[in-house]
XYZ file of C-alpha atoms in Angstrom:
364
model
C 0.000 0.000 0.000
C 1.065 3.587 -0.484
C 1.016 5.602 2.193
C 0.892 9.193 2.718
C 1.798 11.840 5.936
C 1.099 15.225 4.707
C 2.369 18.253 6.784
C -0.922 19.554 8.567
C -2.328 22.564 7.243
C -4.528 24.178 10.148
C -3.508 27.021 12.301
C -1.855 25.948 15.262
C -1.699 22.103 14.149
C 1.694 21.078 14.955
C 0.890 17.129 15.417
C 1.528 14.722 12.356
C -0.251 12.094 10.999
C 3.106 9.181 11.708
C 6.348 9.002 13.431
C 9.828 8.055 12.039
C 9.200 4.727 14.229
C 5.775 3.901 12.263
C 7.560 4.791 8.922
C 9.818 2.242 9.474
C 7.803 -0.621 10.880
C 5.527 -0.396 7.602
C 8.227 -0.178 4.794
C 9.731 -3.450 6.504
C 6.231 -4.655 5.349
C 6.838 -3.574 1.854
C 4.769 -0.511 2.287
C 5.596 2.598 0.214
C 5.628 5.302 2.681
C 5.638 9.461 1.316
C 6.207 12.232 3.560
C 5.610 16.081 2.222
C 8.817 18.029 3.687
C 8.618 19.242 7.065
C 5.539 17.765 8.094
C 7.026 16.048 11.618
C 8.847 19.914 12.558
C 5.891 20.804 14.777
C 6.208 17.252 16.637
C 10.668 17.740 16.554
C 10.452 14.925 13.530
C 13.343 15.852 10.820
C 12.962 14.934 7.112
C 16.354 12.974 7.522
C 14.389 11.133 10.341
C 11.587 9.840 8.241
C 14.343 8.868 5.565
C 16.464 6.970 7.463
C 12.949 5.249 8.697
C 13.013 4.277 4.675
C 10.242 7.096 3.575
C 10.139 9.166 0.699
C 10.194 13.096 0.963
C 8.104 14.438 -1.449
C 7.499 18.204 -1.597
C 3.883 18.810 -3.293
C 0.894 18.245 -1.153
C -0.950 17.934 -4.635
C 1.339 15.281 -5.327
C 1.600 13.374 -2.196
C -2.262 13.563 -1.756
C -2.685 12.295 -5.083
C -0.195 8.952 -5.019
C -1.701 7.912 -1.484
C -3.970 5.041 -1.031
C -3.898 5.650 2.171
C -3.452 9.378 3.971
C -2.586 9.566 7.485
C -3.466 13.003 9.270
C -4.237 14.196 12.264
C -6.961 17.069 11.649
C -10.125 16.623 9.453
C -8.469 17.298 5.827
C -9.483 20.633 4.105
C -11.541 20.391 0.414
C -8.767 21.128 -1.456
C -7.226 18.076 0.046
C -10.165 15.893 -0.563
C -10.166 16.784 -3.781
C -6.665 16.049 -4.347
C -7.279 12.949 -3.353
C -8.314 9.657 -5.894
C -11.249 7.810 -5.710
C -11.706 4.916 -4.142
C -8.915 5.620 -1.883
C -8.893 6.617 2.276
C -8.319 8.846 4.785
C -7.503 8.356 8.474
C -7.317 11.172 11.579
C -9.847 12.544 14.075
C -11.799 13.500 11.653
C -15.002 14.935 13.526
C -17.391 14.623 10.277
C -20.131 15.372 12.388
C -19.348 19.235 12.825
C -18.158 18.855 8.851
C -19.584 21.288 6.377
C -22.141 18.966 4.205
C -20.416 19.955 0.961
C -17.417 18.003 2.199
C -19.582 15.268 2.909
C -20.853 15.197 -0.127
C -17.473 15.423 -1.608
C -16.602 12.482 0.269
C -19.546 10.435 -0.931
C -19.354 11.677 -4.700
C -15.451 10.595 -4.677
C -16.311 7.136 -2.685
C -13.402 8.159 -0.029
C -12.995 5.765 3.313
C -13.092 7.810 6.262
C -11.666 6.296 9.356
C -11.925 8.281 12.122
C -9.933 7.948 15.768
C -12.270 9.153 18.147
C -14.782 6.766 16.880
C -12.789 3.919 17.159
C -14.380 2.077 19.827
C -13.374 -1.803 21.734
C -16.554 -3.943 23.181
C -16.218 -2.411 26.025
C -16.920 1.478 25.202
C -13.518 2.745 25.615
C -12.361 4.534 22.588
C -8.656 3.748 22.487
C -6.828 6.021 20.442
C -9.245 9.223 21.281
C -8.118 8.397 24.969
C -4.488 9.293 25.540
C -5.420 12.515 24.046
C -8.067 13.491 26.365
C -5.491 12.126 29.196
C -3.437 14.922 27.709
C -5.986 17.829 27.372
C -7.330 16.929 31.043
C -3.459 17.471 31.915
C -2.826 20.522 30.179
C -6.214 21.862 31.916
C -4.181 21.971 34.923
C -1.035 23.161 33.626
C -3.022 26.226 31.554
C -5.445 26.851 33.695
C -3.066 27.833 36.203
C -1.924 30.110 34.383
C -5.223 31.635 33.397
C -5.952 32.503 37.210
C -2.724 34.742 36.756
C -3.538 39.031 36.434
C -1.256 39.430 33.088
C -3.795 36.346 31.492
C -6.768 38.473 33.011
C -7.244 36.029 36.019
C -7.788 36.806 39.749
C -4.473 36.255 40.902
C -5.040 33.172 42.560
C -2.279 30.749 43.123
C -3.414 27.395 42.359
C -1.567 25.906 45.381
C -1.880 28.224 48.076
C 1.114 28.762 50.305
C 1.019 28.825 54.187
C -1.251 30.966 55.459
C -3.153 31.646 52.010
C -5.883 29.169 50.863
C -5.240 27.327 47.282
C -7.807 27.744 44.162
C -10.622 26.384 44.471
C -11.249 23.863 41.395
C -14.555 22.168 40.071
C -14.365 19.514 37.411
C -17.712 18.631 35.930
C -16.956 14.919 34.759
C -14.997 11.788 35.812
C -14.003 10.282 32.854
C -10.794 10.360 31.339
C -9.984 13.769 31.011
C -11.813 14.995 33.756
C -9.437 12.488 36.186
C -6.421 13.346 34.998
C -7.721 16.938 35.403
C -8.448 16.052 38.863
C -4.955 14.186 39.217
C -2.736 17.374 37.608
C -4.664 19.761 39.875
C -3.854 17.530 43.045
C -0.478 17.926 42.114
C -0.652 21.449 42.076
C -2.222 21.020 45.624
C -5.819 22.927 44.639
C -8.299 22.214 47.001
C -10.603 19.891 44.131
C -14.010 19.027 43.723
C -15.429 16.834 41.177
C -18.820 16.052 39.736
C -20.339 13.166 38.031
C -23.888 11.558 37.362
C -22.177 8.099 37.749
C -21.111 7.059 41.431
C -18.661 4.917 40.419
C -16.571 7.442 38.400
C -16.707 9.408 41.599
C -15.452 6.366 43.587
C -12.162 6.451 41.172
C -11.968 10.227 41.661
C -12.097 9.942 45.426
C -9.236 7.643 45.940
C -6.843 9.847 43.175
C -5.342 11.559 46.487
C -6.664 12.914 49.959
C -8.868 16.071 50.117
C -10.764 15.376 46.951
C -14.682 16.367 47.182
C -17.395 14.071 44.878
C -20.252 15.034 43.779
C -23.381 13.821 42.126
C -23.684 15.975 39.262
C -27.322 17.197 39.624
C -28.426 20.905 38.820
C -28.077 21.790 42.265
C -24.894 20.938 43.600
C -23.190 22.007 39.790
C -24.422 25.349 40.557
C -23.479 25.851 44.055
C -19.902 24.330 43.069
C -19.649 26.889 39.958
C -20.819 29.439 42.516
C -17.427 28.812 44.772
C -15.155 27.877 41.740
C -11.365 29.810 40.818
C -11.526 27.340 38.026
C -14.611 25.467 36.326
C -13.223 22.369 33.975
C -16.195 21.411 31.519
C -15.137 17.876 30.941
C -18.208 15.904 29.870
C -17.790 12.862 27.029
C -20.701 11.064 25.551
C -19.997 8.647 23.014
C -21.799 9.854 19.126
C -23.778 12.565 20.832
C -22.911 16.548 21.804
C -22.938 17.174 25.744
C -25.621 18.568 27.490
C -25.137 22.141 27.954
C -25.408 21.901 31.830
C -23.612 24.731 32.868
C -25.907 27.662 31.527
C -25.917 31.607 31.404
C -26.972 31.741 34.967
C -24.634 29.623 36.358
C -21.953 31.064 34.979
C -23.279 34.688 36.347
C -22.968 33.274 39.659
C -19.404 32.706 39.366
C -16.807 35.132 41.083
C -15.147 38.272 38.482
C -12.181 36.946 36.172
C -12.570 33.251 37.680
C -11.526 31.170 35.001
C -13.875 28.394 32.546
C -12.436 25.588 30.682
C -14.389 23.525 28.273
C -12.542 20.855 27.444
C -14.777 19.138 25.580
C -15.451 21.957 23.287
C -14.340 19.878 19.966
C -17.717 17.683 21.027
C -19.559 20.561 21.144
C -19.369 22.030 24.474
C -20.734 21.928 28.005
C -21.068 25.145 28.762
C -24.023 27.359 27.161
C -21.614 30.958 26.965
C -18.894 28.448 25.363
C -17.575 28.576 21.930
C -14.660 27.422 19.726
C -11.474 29.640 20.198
C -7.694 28.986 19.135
C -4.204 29.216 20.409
C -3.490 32.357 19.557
C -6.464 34.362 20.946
C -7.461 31.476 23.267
C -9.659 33.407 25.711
C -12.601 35.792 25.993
C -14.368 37.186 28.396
C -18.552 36.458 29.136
C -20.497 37.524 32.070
C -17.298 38.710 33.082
C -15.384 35.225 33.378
C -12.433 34.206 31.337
C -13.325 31.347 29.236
C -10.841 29.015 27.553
C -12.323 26.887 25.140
C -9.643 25.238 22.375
C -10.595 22.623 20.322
C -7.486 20.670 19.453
C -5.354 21.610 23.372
C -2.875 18.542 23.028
C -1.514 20.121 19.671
C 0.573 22.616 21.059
C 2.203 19.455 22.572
C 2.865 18.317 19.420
C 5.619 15.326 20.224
C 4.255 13.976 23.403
C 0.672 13.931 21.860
C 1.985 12.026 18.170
C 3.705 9.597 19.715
C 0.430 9.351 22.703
C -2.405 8.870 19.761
C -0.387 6.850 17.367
C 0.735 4.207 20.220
C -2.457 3.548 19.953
C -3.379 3.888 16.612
C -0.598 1.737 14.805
C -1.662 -1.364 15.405
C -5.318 -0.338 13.228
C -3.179 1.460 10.593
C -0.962 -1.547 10.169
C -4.103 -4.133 10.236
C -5.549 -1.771 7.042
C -1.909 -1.302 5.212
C -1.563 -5.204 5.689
C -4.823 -6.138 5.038
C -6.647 -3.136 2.962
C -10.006 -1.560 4.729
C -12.667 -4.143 3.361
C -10.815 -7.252 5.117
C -10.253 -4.749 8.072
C -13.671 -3.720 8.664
C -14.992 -7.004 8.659
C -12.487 -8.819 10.842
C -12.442 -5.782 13.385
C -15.922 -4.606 14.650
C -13.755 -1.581 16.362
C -12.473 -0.144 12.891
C -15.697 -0.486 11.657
C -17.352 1.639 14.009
C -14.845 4.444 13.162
C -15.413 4.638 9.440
C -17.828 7.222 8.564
C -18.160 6.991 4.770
C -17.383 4.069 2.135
C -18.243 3.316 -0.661
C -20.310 6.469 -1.104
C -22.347 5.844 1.685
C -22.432 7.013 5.027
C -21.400 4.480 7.834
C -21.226 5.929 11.289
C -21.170 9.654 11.659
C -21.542 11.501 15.068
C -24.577 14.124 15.049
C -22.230 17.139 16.640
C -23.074 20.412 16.145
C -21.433 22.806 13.201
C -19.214 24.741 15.863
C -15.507 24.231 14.963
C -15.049 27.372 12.965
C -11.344 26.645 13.101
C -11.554 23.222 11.944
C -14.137 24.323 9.013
């Protein structure tokens, strides 16, 4: 098979579609591997990297796009790249066709293109293993930036997350338990916040609870999310719900309650949102103000740590890509149920496509 790794062409996408390390496992399987030039910089990857892994460097995205059976990215690719590409052939990243303008869709479907997307991947069990270590990595980095939010030169209150003796630490509400909102939870007990954390299921709250000492559960319920928003330095919106948007639980009101230039995370803004005063922003202007609360709500967070975040996604990813290069999608989809699930068209027709709302202006 022919393989492609284009250089990503979205603001602020540093992540790349395959490692040096992948490059090489796959041409030892007689796979043709093409790399556009300095598509791994962002993730520290070197063009003499990928071709001592035994890849091509080829420097035309027309080109590259148009010799690939297969094209691994990371972001959903833009219509000039799906119309680069040939028929018949397919396309593989975190795709999010659900918040997809329809005439890509329908470009999709008209060229017969294989869409395989990550976060849809999904075992017997629920978990969806290759969306995962990146939400490990955007609950981490909630910590780590929203730290830095609370400070006055970001527009914060000038909280110290920590505290020192004598002066209390932040006080920190994570609405969620699942993966990103526990290793929220687990960064911020680091930090030594004083933590609270809210779910509707009790046993996500029993896992929360034993992270470290001091942590407060919740059951997430109307009333206790707005008295902990009411209280809250720092509100993480971390809320997952496989094929559907989140509720929008934390609304206007809520969210008036809060204290001046506290800060509001929604992490799971590339779903959607959680939040109703939420909307898409980017890493360059990555905050605004509402109801006079600094809100930070990026859709891809774990790209500006572009080489922990490739290697993260794809650990878990290369054992699908290699199952399709080896085996080609049809054999693939059939022999793995999990694959399956994560392509959303084939064929022309439309497979499995999450009904999230048209938000992502950035990823448009």
């Amino acid at each position: 098979m022919i393989i492609g790794i284009p250089k990503e062409r979205r603001a602020f996408e540093y992540r790349v579609g395959l490692s040096p390390a992948g490059i090489e496992m796959l041409t030892k399987q007689g796979h043709t591997c093409y790399v556009e030039r300095d598509a791994g910089i962002g993730a520290g990857f070197q063009d003499q990297d990928y071709e001592n892994a035994g890849a091509r460097i080829i420097y035309s995205a027309n080109e590259l796009i148009g010799r690939s059976d297969l094209l691994l990215k990371v972001a959903r690719p833009l219509r000039e790249e799906i119309e680069w590409l040939r028929p018949g052939t397919a396309v593989a990243g975190f795709l999010h066709l659900g918040s997809a303008r329809q005439d890509k869709i329908d470009l999709m479907l008209e060229k017969k293109i294989t869409s395989i997307a990550y976060e849809q991947i999904r075992l017997p069990d629920g978990t969806v293993p290759v969306r995962q270590p990146l939400s490990q990595i955007g609950g981490t980095l909630a910590a780590q930036i929203g730290a830095s939010l609370l400070q006055n030169n970001a527009g914060g209150k000038g909280v110290l997350v920590g505290g020192v003796p004598g002066v209390p630490p932040a006080e920190t509400v994570i609405i969620g338990a699942g993966t990103a909102g526990t290793y929220a939870a687990r960064a911020f007990c680091g930090m030594h916040a004083h933590i609270t954390v809210l779910d509707v299921s009790l046993n996500a709250l029993q896992n929360a609870f034993h992270l470290c000492s001091g942590i407060v559960t919740m059951i997430a319920n109307p009333v206790n999310i707005a008295r902990a928003a009411s209280y809250a330095d720092i509100l993480v919106g971390a809320i997952w719900i496989p094929n559907e948007p989140p509720p929008k639980i934390i609304s206007r009101e809520i969210i008036q309650t809060m204290k001046p230039r506290s800060v509001v995370m929604d992490i799971c803004i590339d779903e959607g949102g959680c939040i109703e005063t939420s909307h898409p922003t980017n890493h360059e202007h990555s905050t605004y103000v509402e109801e006079g609360v600094v809100h930070y709500c990026v859709p891809n967070m774990s790209s500006v740590v572009a080489r922990s975040s490739t290697y993260a996604y794809l650990a878990a990813a290369f054992p699908y890509i290699m199952q399709i290069a080896n085996h080609g999608i049809e054999r693939t989809m059939k022999e793995n149920p999990a694959v399956e699930l994560g392509v959303g068209t084939h064929q022309g027709d439309i497979l499995h496509i999450s009904s999230l709302p048209r938000l992502l202006e950035n990823w448009e």
